[in-house]
Amino acid sequence: MRFIMRFAFKNIWRYKKRTIITFVAISIGIAAFVFVDSMLKGVHYESLRNFIDYESGHLKIYNREFYKEMVDEGFLLLDEGINNYQEVEKLIKTDSLLIASRITFNARLVNEEISGERPFTIVGIDPEKDRNVYRLPDAMLSGRSLTSGERGIIIGRMGAEKMEAKLGSTLTILTRTRNDTYQTISLDVVGIIDPPNPNVSKSVAYIPLDTVDVDLDMEGSVTEIGIRIKSGEVDKQLSKLNDILRDSNLSQLQVVSWKELGKDWITLSKSKTTGSYILILMVFIISAVGVINTMMMSVFERVKEIGMMRALGMRDSEVLWDFIFEGAAIGFFGALLGLCMGFILNSYLVYHGIDLSYLKDVDIGYRIMKVAKGIWNPGAFVFAFIFAITAPALISIYPSRKAIKMEITQALRTA
Amino acid sequence: MQAILSLVDLRKDYQEGEIVVHVLKGINMEVEKGEFTAIAGPSGSGKTTLLNLIGCLDKPTSGKVFIDGVDMSTYSKKELANIRREKIGFVFQSFNLIPILTAYENVAFPLSLLGKSADEIDKKVKGILNDVGLGGLEHRYPRELSGGQQQRVAVARALIKEPSIILADEPTANLDSTTGGEILDLMKKMNEQKEATFVFSTHDHSVMDRAKRVVNLRDGQIYSDERK
């Protein structure tokens, strides 16, 4: 078998140009796969991080009615909030959890200086506690953070641009109170944030929790309690918190994980990822066609030679193995080159990323902005390497089987 | 002396459309060790078909081929490959060397198939290349050799494993008469020095003159069988 392997190795250099072209085709396929896989996974994980950091936290506690209405109808019913939220916070408090309560409601935002109004999600936050769970301060573009009790508002950059709002601009919130009466709240823009989460940047604004409490007659209630887990697994904490709530006769409350809160867009993101993998599959198919072409030509150009080798006593299985090794060797060198190229491209992607700022405010369906970065995924490298070797090896079986099925005398007669 | 090769009522038919062509019509002959036999005859007389059957490259329609007393008709495809590997050497009209291998590697090929050690291969290959007059040209590729030199490599390749019989199908047909004569002389020398048994086909009278035995085929039958 070692002789057959050595012979196969010599054979791949029989047509150097063709072999090199095939190497390059395989290596481009491999590099493209590694690169795109890295980017897709990087974008997905970044999206998850931005979702957790700016929207969901790891866990949220809702009133069951509020959550059901929010999920089913998209309504945020302020009268179905958590009335005794401070007691709940105390109840669930442990060293492994960071907690911040919020009031989230839908409103229309008006800039008196321009005509028109825009739908916004307004979030009432406790400026001190909120930063423990969410990362708003990290995204501060200009101005300052909120302070309790002030009539100030922080708005996302893209939303601010649409509202033509600047620091110091006065914005008016049009909404309904907990008792369903109309309410207008005028606030000065004290800060503009530029979070990497386009949903937040586009249509979310933040005001102090106590301001919302007073102006919307919340009477000390909140719509949600956000939780960041310092240590431990999300699912275990979720189950533990549900147990605590049930044991404390608070079964009207439910704990929801970020996975549940983001399931719609996560599903969408996964389907986009699948679509991208299909594109990569096309690249693989193009590479495979190159390999098939090389192997077919390699076999059919050597029919007479194969006949001669069989006449000299080379067994059919040895001829087959020769071509399998040739295919595998082409794949091996193509994979080495492809993985080197993939490593270089991926290093750039991981450490620098692709600048998406030229897309401006175009929604690409992921919760990322500015830069799409990749990740290191050793699994993709291993998969690509194994695939690059096995696919050409398997592809080479078909033409070589055809060649060994031919009678030796017929093979020897071919030109 | 025991026959290395025995052919018993060997027949071969080919189907061409609806017509059955009887290429060989009952060949009976024996070849003993050390014979230098030419199968002569005009084109279409069945020379190549006969060599193919002797070389286990094709199966007869009926009749038997015995090599070293063993009936080849009972052997499977894989067993026939083993017989060719161990007992039969081939020299082809168009040399049929492997272009990516050097002269040395081409000659070593049958021994590599037999799994011989590198040392044994090296010793034998260098020896036989000297014997066929190619000493010093071991590392040349076929494209770097003349037609005559390529056929010398082919003869060395056929001889290297010391087979029971060496079959050569028109070994001089692609060579000029001088070179063809040299190849025949080489084959004869190897026949005499190494007691190698040669059976070769030809329609060239100058080649037949060098043979110790000439079997004439006409229309698929032995017309004459002369020993000199």
XYZ file of C-alpha atoms in Angstrom:
643
model
C 0.000 0.000 0.000
C 2.901 2.363 0.693
C 4.064 1.843 -2.869
C 0.579 2.715 -4.153
C 0.591 5.870 -2.000
C 3.987 6.926 -3.329
C 2.848 6.185 -6.859
C -0.333 8.252 -6.327
C 1.737 11.135 -5.000
C 3.872 11.109 -8.147
C 0.779 10.912 -10.299
C -0.786 14.108 -8.954
C 2.145 16.042 -10.397
C 1.667 14.487 -13.839
C -0.270 17.563 -15.007
C 1.098 20.285 -12.793
C -1.030 23.162 -14.079
C -4.265 21.223 -13.795
C -3.369 19.997 -10.332
C -2.482 23.504 -9.184
C -5.765 24.879 -10.556
C -7.608 22.165 -8.644
C -5.627 22.936 -5.472
C -6.597 26.568 -5.829
C -10.280 25.712 -6.429
C -10.326 23.547 -3.307
C -8.410 26.052 -1.259
C -10.720 28.911 -2.263
C -13.715 26.777 -1.272
C -12.113 25.903 2.061
C -11.007 29.467 2.779
C -14.456 30.809 1.839
C -16.124 28.262 4.106
C -13.872 29.056 7.072
C -14.296 32.789 6.500
C -18.067 32.803 6.056
C -18.613 30.339 8.895
C -16.541 32.569 11.153
C -18.415 35.689 10.074
C -21.858 34.127 10.425
C -21.100 32.686 13.833
C -19.372 35.908 14.888
C -22.334 38.016 13.782
C -24.753 35.634 15.470
C -22.885 35.630 18.794
C -22.411 39.397 18.620
C -26.139 39.768 17.972
C -26.914 37.586 20.976
C -24.543 39.615 23.129
C -26.070 42.887 21.977
C -29.537 41.533 22.576
C -28.628 40.480 26.120
C -26.643 43.645 26.886
C -29.158 46.160 25.556
C -32.555 44.468 25.575
C -33.122 41.304 27.517
C -30.460 40.748 30.145
C -30.129 37.048 30.882
C -33.525 36.690 32.502
C -36.608 38.806 32.979
C -39.469 38.507 35.391
C -42.879 39.525 34.066
C -46.444 39.408 35.217
C -47.860 36.463 33.254
C -50.694 38.583 31.824
C -48.313 41.325 30.734
C -45.993 38.815 29.062
C -48.841 36.990 27.299
C -50.260 40.238 25.909
C -46.801 41.438 24.875
C -46.028 38.234 23.029
C -49.467 37.644 21.519
C -50.563 41.181 20.671
C -47.531 43.382 21.078
C -49.291 45.457 23.752
C -47.503 46.598 26.896
C -50.243 46.694 29.541
C -49.050 48.949 32.321
C -51.832 47.808 34.640
C -50.498 44.246 34.447
C -47.107 45.066 35.891
C -45.259 43.872 38.976
C -46.699 45.836 41.881
C -44.395 44.811 44.677
C -41.234 44.699 42.636
C -38.887 45.786 45.419
C -40.033 42.857 47.532
C -39.506 40.541 44.597
C -36.028 41.975 44.093
C -35.223 41.261 47.754
C -36.687 37.785 47.477
C -34.565 36.734 44.550
C -31.427 38.610 45.491
C -28.287 36.487 45.644
C -24.605 37.202 45.087
C -24.743 35.553 41.691
C -27.480 37.830 40.300
C -27.534 41.507 39.328
C -31.001 43.008 39.226
C -32.577 46.111 37.647
C -36.275 46.833 37.228
C -37.714 48.768 34.323
C -40.956 50.194 33.032
C -41.299 49.699 29.324
C -44.137 51.295 27.374
C -45.023 52.280 23.860
C -45.337 55.921 22.971
C -45.087 58.433 20.193
C -42.232 60.859 20.362
C -42.533 64.423 19.134
C -39.880 67.036 18.511
C -41.693 70.339 18.694
C -39.199 71.903 16.318
C -40.133 69.585 13.457
C -43.478 68.311 12.289
C -44.554 64.698 12.711
C -44.153 62.081 15.382
C -42.525 58.672 15.563
C -43.347 55.482 17.450
C -40.807 54.727 20.139
C -40.367 52.296 22.975
C -39.711 54.254 26.127
C -37.919 52.570 28.982
C -37.937 53.875 32.494
C -34.666 52.925 34.175
C -33.099 53.212 37.584
C -29.856 54.989 36.552
C -27.849 53.398 39.349
C -29.057 49.811 39.111
C -29.683 49.589 35.378
C -25.996 49.662 34.483
C -25.527 46.451 36.470
C -27.704 44.534 34.041
C -27.539 46.505 30.800
C -24.682 48.261 29.038
C -26.156 51.663 28.167
C -23.300 53.698 29.681
C -20.820 51.844 27.425
C -22.681 53.193 24.397
C -22.735 56.853 25.431
C -21.976 58.934 22.357
C -22.555 62.401 23.780
C -24.028 63.998 26.865
C -24.341 62.134 30.140
C -26.203 59.370 31.908
C -29.584 59.977 33.519
C -29.985 60.925 37.150
C -32.974 59.940 39.251
C -35.927 62.269 39.269
C -34.770 64.493 36.451
C -36.858 65.275 33.390
C -34.253 64.124 30.992
C -34.205 61.608 28.194
C -31.489 59.538 26.547
C -32.102 58.545 22.967
C -30.393 56.221 20.472
C -28.302 57.828 17.735
C -30.381 56.634 14.803
C -33.604 57.648 16.560
C -32.129 61.036 17.393
C -31.167 61.582 13.768
C -34.674 60.721 12.621
C -36.160 63.018 15.258
C -33.552 65.671 14.433
C -32.861 65.767 18.158
C -29.646 67.048 19.673
C -28.388 67.419 23.202
C -30.689 69.934 24.869
C -33.576 69.401 22.434
C -36.950 69.036 24.054
C -38.862 65.897 23.135
C -42.433 65.150 24.070
C -43.727 61.669 24.821
C -47.357 61.020 23.920
C -48.733 57.970 25.711
C -51.353 56.663 28.123
C -50.969 56.247 31.841
C -51.521 53.052 33.766
C -55.132 54.225 34.188
C -55.461 54.620 30.424
C -55.642 58.416 30.400
C -53.649 60.412 27.844
C -50.430 61.869 29.073
C -47.714 64.039 27.562
C -44.262 64.226 29.088
C -41.757 66.805 27.906
C -38.106 66.035 28.529
C -34.749 67.450 27.518
C -32.256 65.253 25.715
C -29.361 64.787 28.135
C -27.555 62.012 26.314
C -27.304 60.279 22.979
C -26.174 56.668 22.907
C -24.796 54.758 19.954
C -25.314 51.142 20.932
C -24.208 48.331 18.623
C -27.801 47.105 18.673
C -29.730 48.802 15.834
C -33.123 48.109 17.445
C -32.136 50.148 20.464
C -30.399 52.834 18.445
C -33.395 53.287 16.161
C -36.464 53.309 18.356
C -35.733 53.190 22.074
C -35.395 56.075 24.487
C -34.662 56.020 28.209
C -36.004 58.181 31.021
C -35.657 57.901 34.807
C -37.800 55.228 36.430
C -39.155 57.565 39.103
C -40.213 60.093 36.447
C -42.211 57.397 34.678
C -43.630 56.210 37.973
C -45.059 59.640 38.708
C -46.143 60.663 35.216
C -47.793 57.344 34.298
C -49.381 56.747 37.720
C -47.466 53.508 38.119
C -47.862 53.604 41.927
C -44.566 51.853 42.517
C -45.056 49.106 39.964
C -42.747 48.135 37.103
C -43.307 46.106 33.958
C -40.257 43.892 34.310
C -37.344 42.908 36.500
C -34.169 42.380 34.494
C -31.494 39.987 35.729
C -27.856 39.458 34.729
C -26.301 36.262 35.945
C -22.793 36.708 37.276
C -22.166 33.006 37.592
C -24.109 29.891 36.816
C -26.178 28.669 33.927
C -29.193 30.565 32.648
C -31.519 27.556 32.544
C -30.642 26.485 36.079
C -31.160 30.018 37.413
C -34.446 30.269 35.520
C -35.758 27.111 37.089
C -34.485 28.141 40.521
C -36.168 31.563 40.304
C -39.450 30.061 39.117
C -39.345 27.773 42.145
C -38.744 30.725 44.477
C -41.655 32.677 42.965
C -43.985 29.693 43.177
C -42.984 28.941 46.769
C -43.631 32.573 47.697
C -47.138 32.590 46.277
C -46.039 34.774 43.393
C -47.138 32.378 40.696
C -48.657 35.301 38.762
C -45.058 36.145 37.888
C -42.939 34.192 35.465
C -39.249 34.135 34.644
C -38.303 34.230 30.984
C -34.819 33.684 29.570
C -33.202 35.709 26.771
C -33.556 32.636 24.548
C -37.332 32.785 24.901
C -37.462 36.555 24.524
C -35.365 36.497 21.374
C -36.676 33.305 19.826
C -38.304 35.011 16.835
C -35.248 36.888 15.652
C -32.911 34.055 16.651
C -34.940 31.722 14.405
C -34.789 34.335 11.658
C -31.062 34.734 12.171
C -30.577 30.967 11.956
C -32.543 30.803 8.716
C -30.378 33.598 7.282
C -27.335 31.605 8.389
C -28.700 28.530 6.627
C -29.149 30.623 3.479
C -25.545 31.747 3.701
C -24.370 28.160 4.146
C -26.256 27.263 0.984
C -24.181 29.902 -0.805
C -21.062 28.295 0.614
C -22.349 24.932 -0.539
C -22.415 26.408 -4.043
C -18.741 27.343 -3.669
C -18.050 23.787 -2.530
C -19.942 22.426 -5.508
C -17.862 24.574 -7.856
C -14.714 23.236 -6.179
C -16.086 19.707 -6.399
C -16.744 20.130 -10.115
C -13.090 21.140 -10.492
C -12.019 18.034 -8.622
C -14.394 15.781 -10.577
C -13.061 17.240 -13.808
C -9.461 16.681 -12.748
C -10.073 13.138 -11.580
C -12.154 12.192 -14.630
C -9.521 13.569 -16.993
C -6.787 11.970 -14.959
C -8.461 8.575 -15.230
C -9.670 8.741 -18.822
C -6.356 10.024 -20.144
C -4.667 7.055 -18.533
C -6.974 4.261 -19.654
C -4.229 2.612 -21.705
C -1.743 3.004 -18.897
C -4.237 1.534 -16.424
C -4.678 -1.391 -18.827
C -0.914 -1.846 -18.985
C -0.561 -1.734 -15.186
C -3.339 -4.307 -14.824
C -1.585 -6.442 -17.450
C 1.557 -6.273 -15.307
C -0.468 -7.642 -12.419
C -1.750 -4.556 -10.628
C -4.981 -5.591 -8.955
C -8.188 -3.662 -9.618
C -8.348 -2.705 -5.942
C -4.825 -1.270 -6.188
C -5.812 0.825 -9.208
C -8.827 2.052 -7.250
C -6.705 2.902 -4.212
C -4.215 4.710 -6.428
C -6.927 7.101 -7.597
C -8.452 7.422 -4.132
C -5.031 8.419 -2.790
C -4.567 10.842 -5.698
C -7.920 12.472 -4.900
C -7.123 12.575 -1.192
C -3.661 14.032 -1.853
C -5.094 16.793 -4.043
C -7.649 17.462 -1.301
C -4.949 17.403 1.381
C -2.760 20.011 -0.294
C -5.808 22.057 -1.306
C -7.005 21.931 2.297
C -3.607 22.971 3.665
C -3.499 25.955 1.330
C -7.180 26.732 1.996
C -6.774 26.571 5.755
C -3.727 28.843 5.593
C -5.709 31.318 3.502
C -8.712 30.872 5.812
C -6.486 31.451 8.859
C -5.139 34.710 7.452
C -8.577 35.954 6.350
C -10.107 34.874 9.626
C -7.414 36.587 11.672
C -8.368 39.835 9.970
C -12.045 39.124 10.567
C -11.551 38.276 14.244
C -9.207 41.150 15.113
C -10.411 43.878 12.731
C -13.742 42.775 11.314
C -15.613 44.089 8.313
C -16.674 47.691 8.547
C -20.429 47.902 7.981
C -20.678 51.637 8.624
C -21.061 52.255 4.885
C -24.429 50.534 5.154
C -25.537 53.523 7.256
C -28.874 52.599 8.782
C -29.662 49.660 6.525
C -31.099 46.865 8.634
C -29.229 43.652 7.797
C -31.439 41.653 10.112
C -28.841 41.114 12.815
C -28.475 43.021 16.041
C -25.101 44.383 15.044
C -23.839 47.679 13.660
C -20.549 49.167 12.530
C -18.255 46.146 12.460
C -18.982 42.477 11.761
C -16.351 40.423 13.510
C -15.636 36.738 13.190
C -14.787 34.140 15.780
C -12.310 31.272 15.922
C -14.186 28.064 15.295
C -11.753 25.120 15.344
C -14.651 22.831 14.394
C -14.979 24.586 11.028
C -11.252 24.097 10.355
C -11.429 20.403 11.237
C -14.610 19.879 9.214
C -13.169 21.700 6.185
C -9.952 19.691 6.381
C -11.702 16.324 6.612
C -14.219 17.268 3.922
C -11.489 18.488 1.560
C -9.688 15.153 1.810
C -12.632 12.765 1.783
C -14.708 14.454 -0.942
C -12.065 14.245 -3.732
C -11.134 10.736 -2.555
C -14.756 9.620 -2.867
C -15.245 11.522 -6.124
C -12.308 9.656 -7.668
C -13.967 6.281 -7.095
C -16.499 6.723 -9.902
C -14.143 7.260 -12.880
C -11.586 4.760 -11.613
C -14.256 2.067 -11.179
C -15.313 2.762 -14.736
C -11.732 2.361 -15.917
C -11.194 -0.959 -14.137
C -14.455 -2.330 -15.462
C -13.015 -2.018 -18.979
C -11.428 -5.197 -20.336
C -7.622 -4.994 -20.228
C -7.347 -5.838 -23.919
C -9.770 -3.018 -24.768
C -7.891 -0.587 -22.526
C -4.608 -1.484 -24.223
C -6.121 -0.761 -27.630
C -7.122 2.809 -26.705
C -4.994 5.589 -28.122
C 11.208 -31.257 -20.224
C 7.958 -30.014 -18.725
C 6.069 -27.448 -20.764
C 5.819 -24.009 -19.208
C 2.870 -23.274 -21.407
C 0.272 -25.653 -22.822
C -2.633 -24.646 -25.018
C -5.352 -27.227 -25.466
C -7.921 -26.784 -28.253
C -7.958 -23.058 -27.618
C -10.785 -21.216 -29.303
C -11.839 -17.594 -29.252
C -14.942 -16.147 -30.858
C -15.989 -12.521 -31.055
C -19.485 -11.287 -31.631
C -19.593 -8.499 -34.196
C -23.218 -7.461 -34.477
C -25.071 -10.568 -35.501
C -21.979 -12.269 -36.869
C -19.758 -14.513 -34.778
C -16.137 -14.196 -35.795
C -14.022 -17.295 -35.010
C -10.628 -15.734 -34.382
C -8.897 -18.807 -32.985
C -10.127 -22.184 -34.129
C -8.567 -24.765 -31.857
C -4.944 -24.043 -31.060
C -2.861 -26.818 -29.539
C 0.745 -26.159 -28.668
C 3.300 -26.377 -25.903
C 6.180 -24.083 -25.038
C 9.074 -25.391 -22.988
C 11.334 -23.445 -20.678
C 13.955 -21.391 -22.488
C 12.231 -21.424 -25.847
C 12.413 -18.350 -28.071
C 9.229 -18.640 -30.068
C 7.815 -16.346 -32.715
C 4.104 -16.438 -33.470
C 4.019 -15.373 -37.077
C 1.225 -14.679 -39.458
C -0.473 -11.947 -41.438
C -2.707 -9.282 -39.895
C -5.958 -10.771 -38.583
C -4.514 -14.247 -38.223
C -5.097 -14.130 -34.444
C -1.564 -13.495 -33.143
C -2.509 -10.767 -30.669
C -5.613 -12.668 -29.532
C -3.467 -15.721 -28.877
C -0.939 -13.688 -26.853
C -3.803 -12.093 -24.895
C -5.130 -15.535 -23.971
C -1.682 -16.816 -23.027
C -1.135 -13.665 -20.950
C -4.434 -14.156 -19.063
C -5.624 -10.788 -20.330
C -8.644 -12.398 -21.972
C -10.628 -15.589 -21.477
C -10.982 -18.226 -24.213
C -14.389 -19.157 -25.573
C -13.350 -22.764 -25.049
C -10.169 -24.731 -24.518
C -7.589 -24.363 -21.833
C -4.390 -22.465 -21.061
C -1.974 -24.162 -18.669
C 0.867 -22.156 -17.202
C 3.366 -24.215 -15.217
C 0.828 -27.009 -15.400
C -1.987 -24.987 -13.829
C -5.282 -24.530 -15.656
C -5.975 -20.801 -15.871
C -9.653 -21.242 -16.766
C -10.545 -21.966 -13.131
C -8.961 -18.755 -11.835
C -10.837 -15.643 -10.722
C -10.025 -12.145 -11.973
C -7.942 -11.434 -8.877
C -6.093 -14.756 -9.138
C -5.333 -14.071 -12.796
C -3.924 -10.672 -11.782
C -1.673 -12.518 -9.329
C -0.565 -14.933 -12.074
C 0.304 -12.013 -14.350
C 2.075 -10.309 -11.477
C 4.248 -13.325 -10.679
C 4.569 -15.489 -13.765
C 4.134 -13.379 -16.902
C 6.178 -10.528 -18.312
C 4.867 -8.275 -21.072
C 6.611 -6.255 -23.771
C 4.237 -4.082 -25.757
C 4.488 -2.761 -29.282
C 4.270 0.865 -28.143
C 6.564 0.366 -25.103
C 3.842 1.469 -22.630
C 6.182 2.884 -20.023
C 4.726 5.010 -17.233
C 5.703 8.574 -18.198
C 5.991 9.937 -14.648
C 8.436 7.229 -13.621
C 12.123 7.136 -14.489
C 13.643 4.177 -16.321
C 14.719 2.828 -12.937
C 11.221 3.229 -11.452
C 9.546 1.704 -14.510
C 11.731 -1.378 -14.242
C 11.179 -1.505 -10.488
C 7.386 -1.300 -10.890
C 6.677 -5.092 -11.098
C 8.905 -5.741 -8.069
C 7.153 -2.985 -6.123
C 3.838 -4.684 -6.912
C 5.313 -7.887 -5.530
C 6.245 -6.042 -2.340
C 9.982 -6.667 -2.636
C 12.346 -4.782 -0.343
C 14.035 -1.590 -1.510
C 17.473 -3.227 -1.291
C 16.436 -6.205 -3.414
C 14.744 -3.914 -5.938
C 17.815 -1.677 -6.163
C 20.191 -4.580 -6.705
C 18.033 -6.246 -9.351
C 17.080 -3.072 -11.228
C 20.646 -1.817 -11.507
C 21.771 -5.252 -12.655
C 19.130 -5.652 -15.340
C 19.536 -2.093 -16.609
C 23.230 -2.830 -17.115
C 22.313 -6.091 -18.833
C 20.057 -4.306 -21.337
C 22.677 -1.617 -21.963
C 21.010 1.230 -20.082
C 23.535 1.628 -17.285
C 23.800 5.336 -16.462
C 20.388 6.162 -17.885
C 18.453 5.014 -14.802
C 17.158 8.435 -13.903
C 15.923 9.416 -17.311
C 12.221 9.657 -17.935
C 10.730 7.846 -20.955
C 10.431 11.144 -22.847
C 14.187 11.539 -22.502
C 14.891 8.148 -24.108
C 14.855 7.043 -27.752
C 12.308 4.465 -28.955
C 14.917 1.726 -28.815
C 15.980 2.709 -25.313
C 12.347 2.768 -24.192
C 11.835 -0.737 -25.527
C 14.981 -1.857 -23.698
C 13.419 -0.500 -20.506
C 10.257 -2.455 -21.356
C 12.288 -5.651 -21.866
C 14.066 -5.058 -18.550
C 10.688 -4.472 -16.879
C 9.412 -7.783 -18.269
C 12.525 -9.675 -17.179
C 13.053 -8.180 -13.730
C 10.699 -10.500 -11.862
C 12.104 -13.592 -13.623
C 8.707 -14.703 -14.928
C 7.860 -18.131 -16.315
C 7.170 -16.619 -19.691
C 7.630 -13.265 -21.428
C 5.092 -12.272 -24.020
C 5.945 -9.622 -26.588
C 3.323 -8.356 -29.012
C 5.104 -7.058 -32.130
C 7.960 -5.670 -30.003
C 9.797 -4.199 -32.979
C 6.857 -2.813 -34.952
C 7.378 0.757 -33.726
C 11.123 0.726 -34.279
C 13.318 1.124 -37.337
C 14.838 -2.092 -38.642
C 18.273 -1.548 -37.062
C 16.856 -0.743 -33.633
C 14.282 -3.527 -34.006
C 17.125 -5.931 -34.735
C 18.980 -4.721 -31.654
C 15.929 -5.317 -29.484
C 15.534 -8.817 -30.908
C 19.207 -9.485 -30.263
C 18.784 -8.242 -26.718
C 15.769 -10.491 -26.162
C 17.718 -13.434 -27.590
C 20.686 -12.635 -25.362
C 18.427 -12.557 -22.318
C 16.858 -15.825 -23.491
C 20.257 -17.455 -23.643
C 21.827 -15.867 -20.569
C 18.873 -16.068 -18.223
C 16.999 -18.966 -19.830
C 13.998 -16.650 -20.108
C 11.168 -18.071 -22.161
C 9.972 -15.676 -24.860
C 6.859 -15.883 -26.998
C 6.500 -12.956 -29.363
C 4.295 -12.104 -32.257
C 5.574 -10.692 -35.535
C 4.912 -10.515 -39.219
C 8.434 -9.334 -39.991
C 10.598 -12.007 -41.695
C 13.848 -10.579 -40.350
C 12.443 -11.022 -36.841
C 11.282 -14.556 -37.607
C 14.806 -15.395 -38.778
C 16.109 -14.720 -35.270
C 13.551 -17.007 -33.591
C 14.463 -20.567 -32.599
C 10.902 -21.665 -33.231
C 8.343 -20.138 -35.570
C 4.652 -20.945 -35.177
C 2.719 -19.769 -38.234
C -0.904 -18.855 -37.800
C -3.358 -18.683 -40.670
C -7.029 -17.936 -40.157
C -6.933 -18.789 -36.489
C -5.188 -22.110 -36.852
C -1.575 -23.289 -36.629
C -0.405 -23.630 -40.213
C 3.132 -24.647 -39.402
C 5.343 -25.075 -36.346
C 9.090 -25.159 -37.144
C 11.975 -25.508 -34.713
C 15.409 -24.456 -35.935
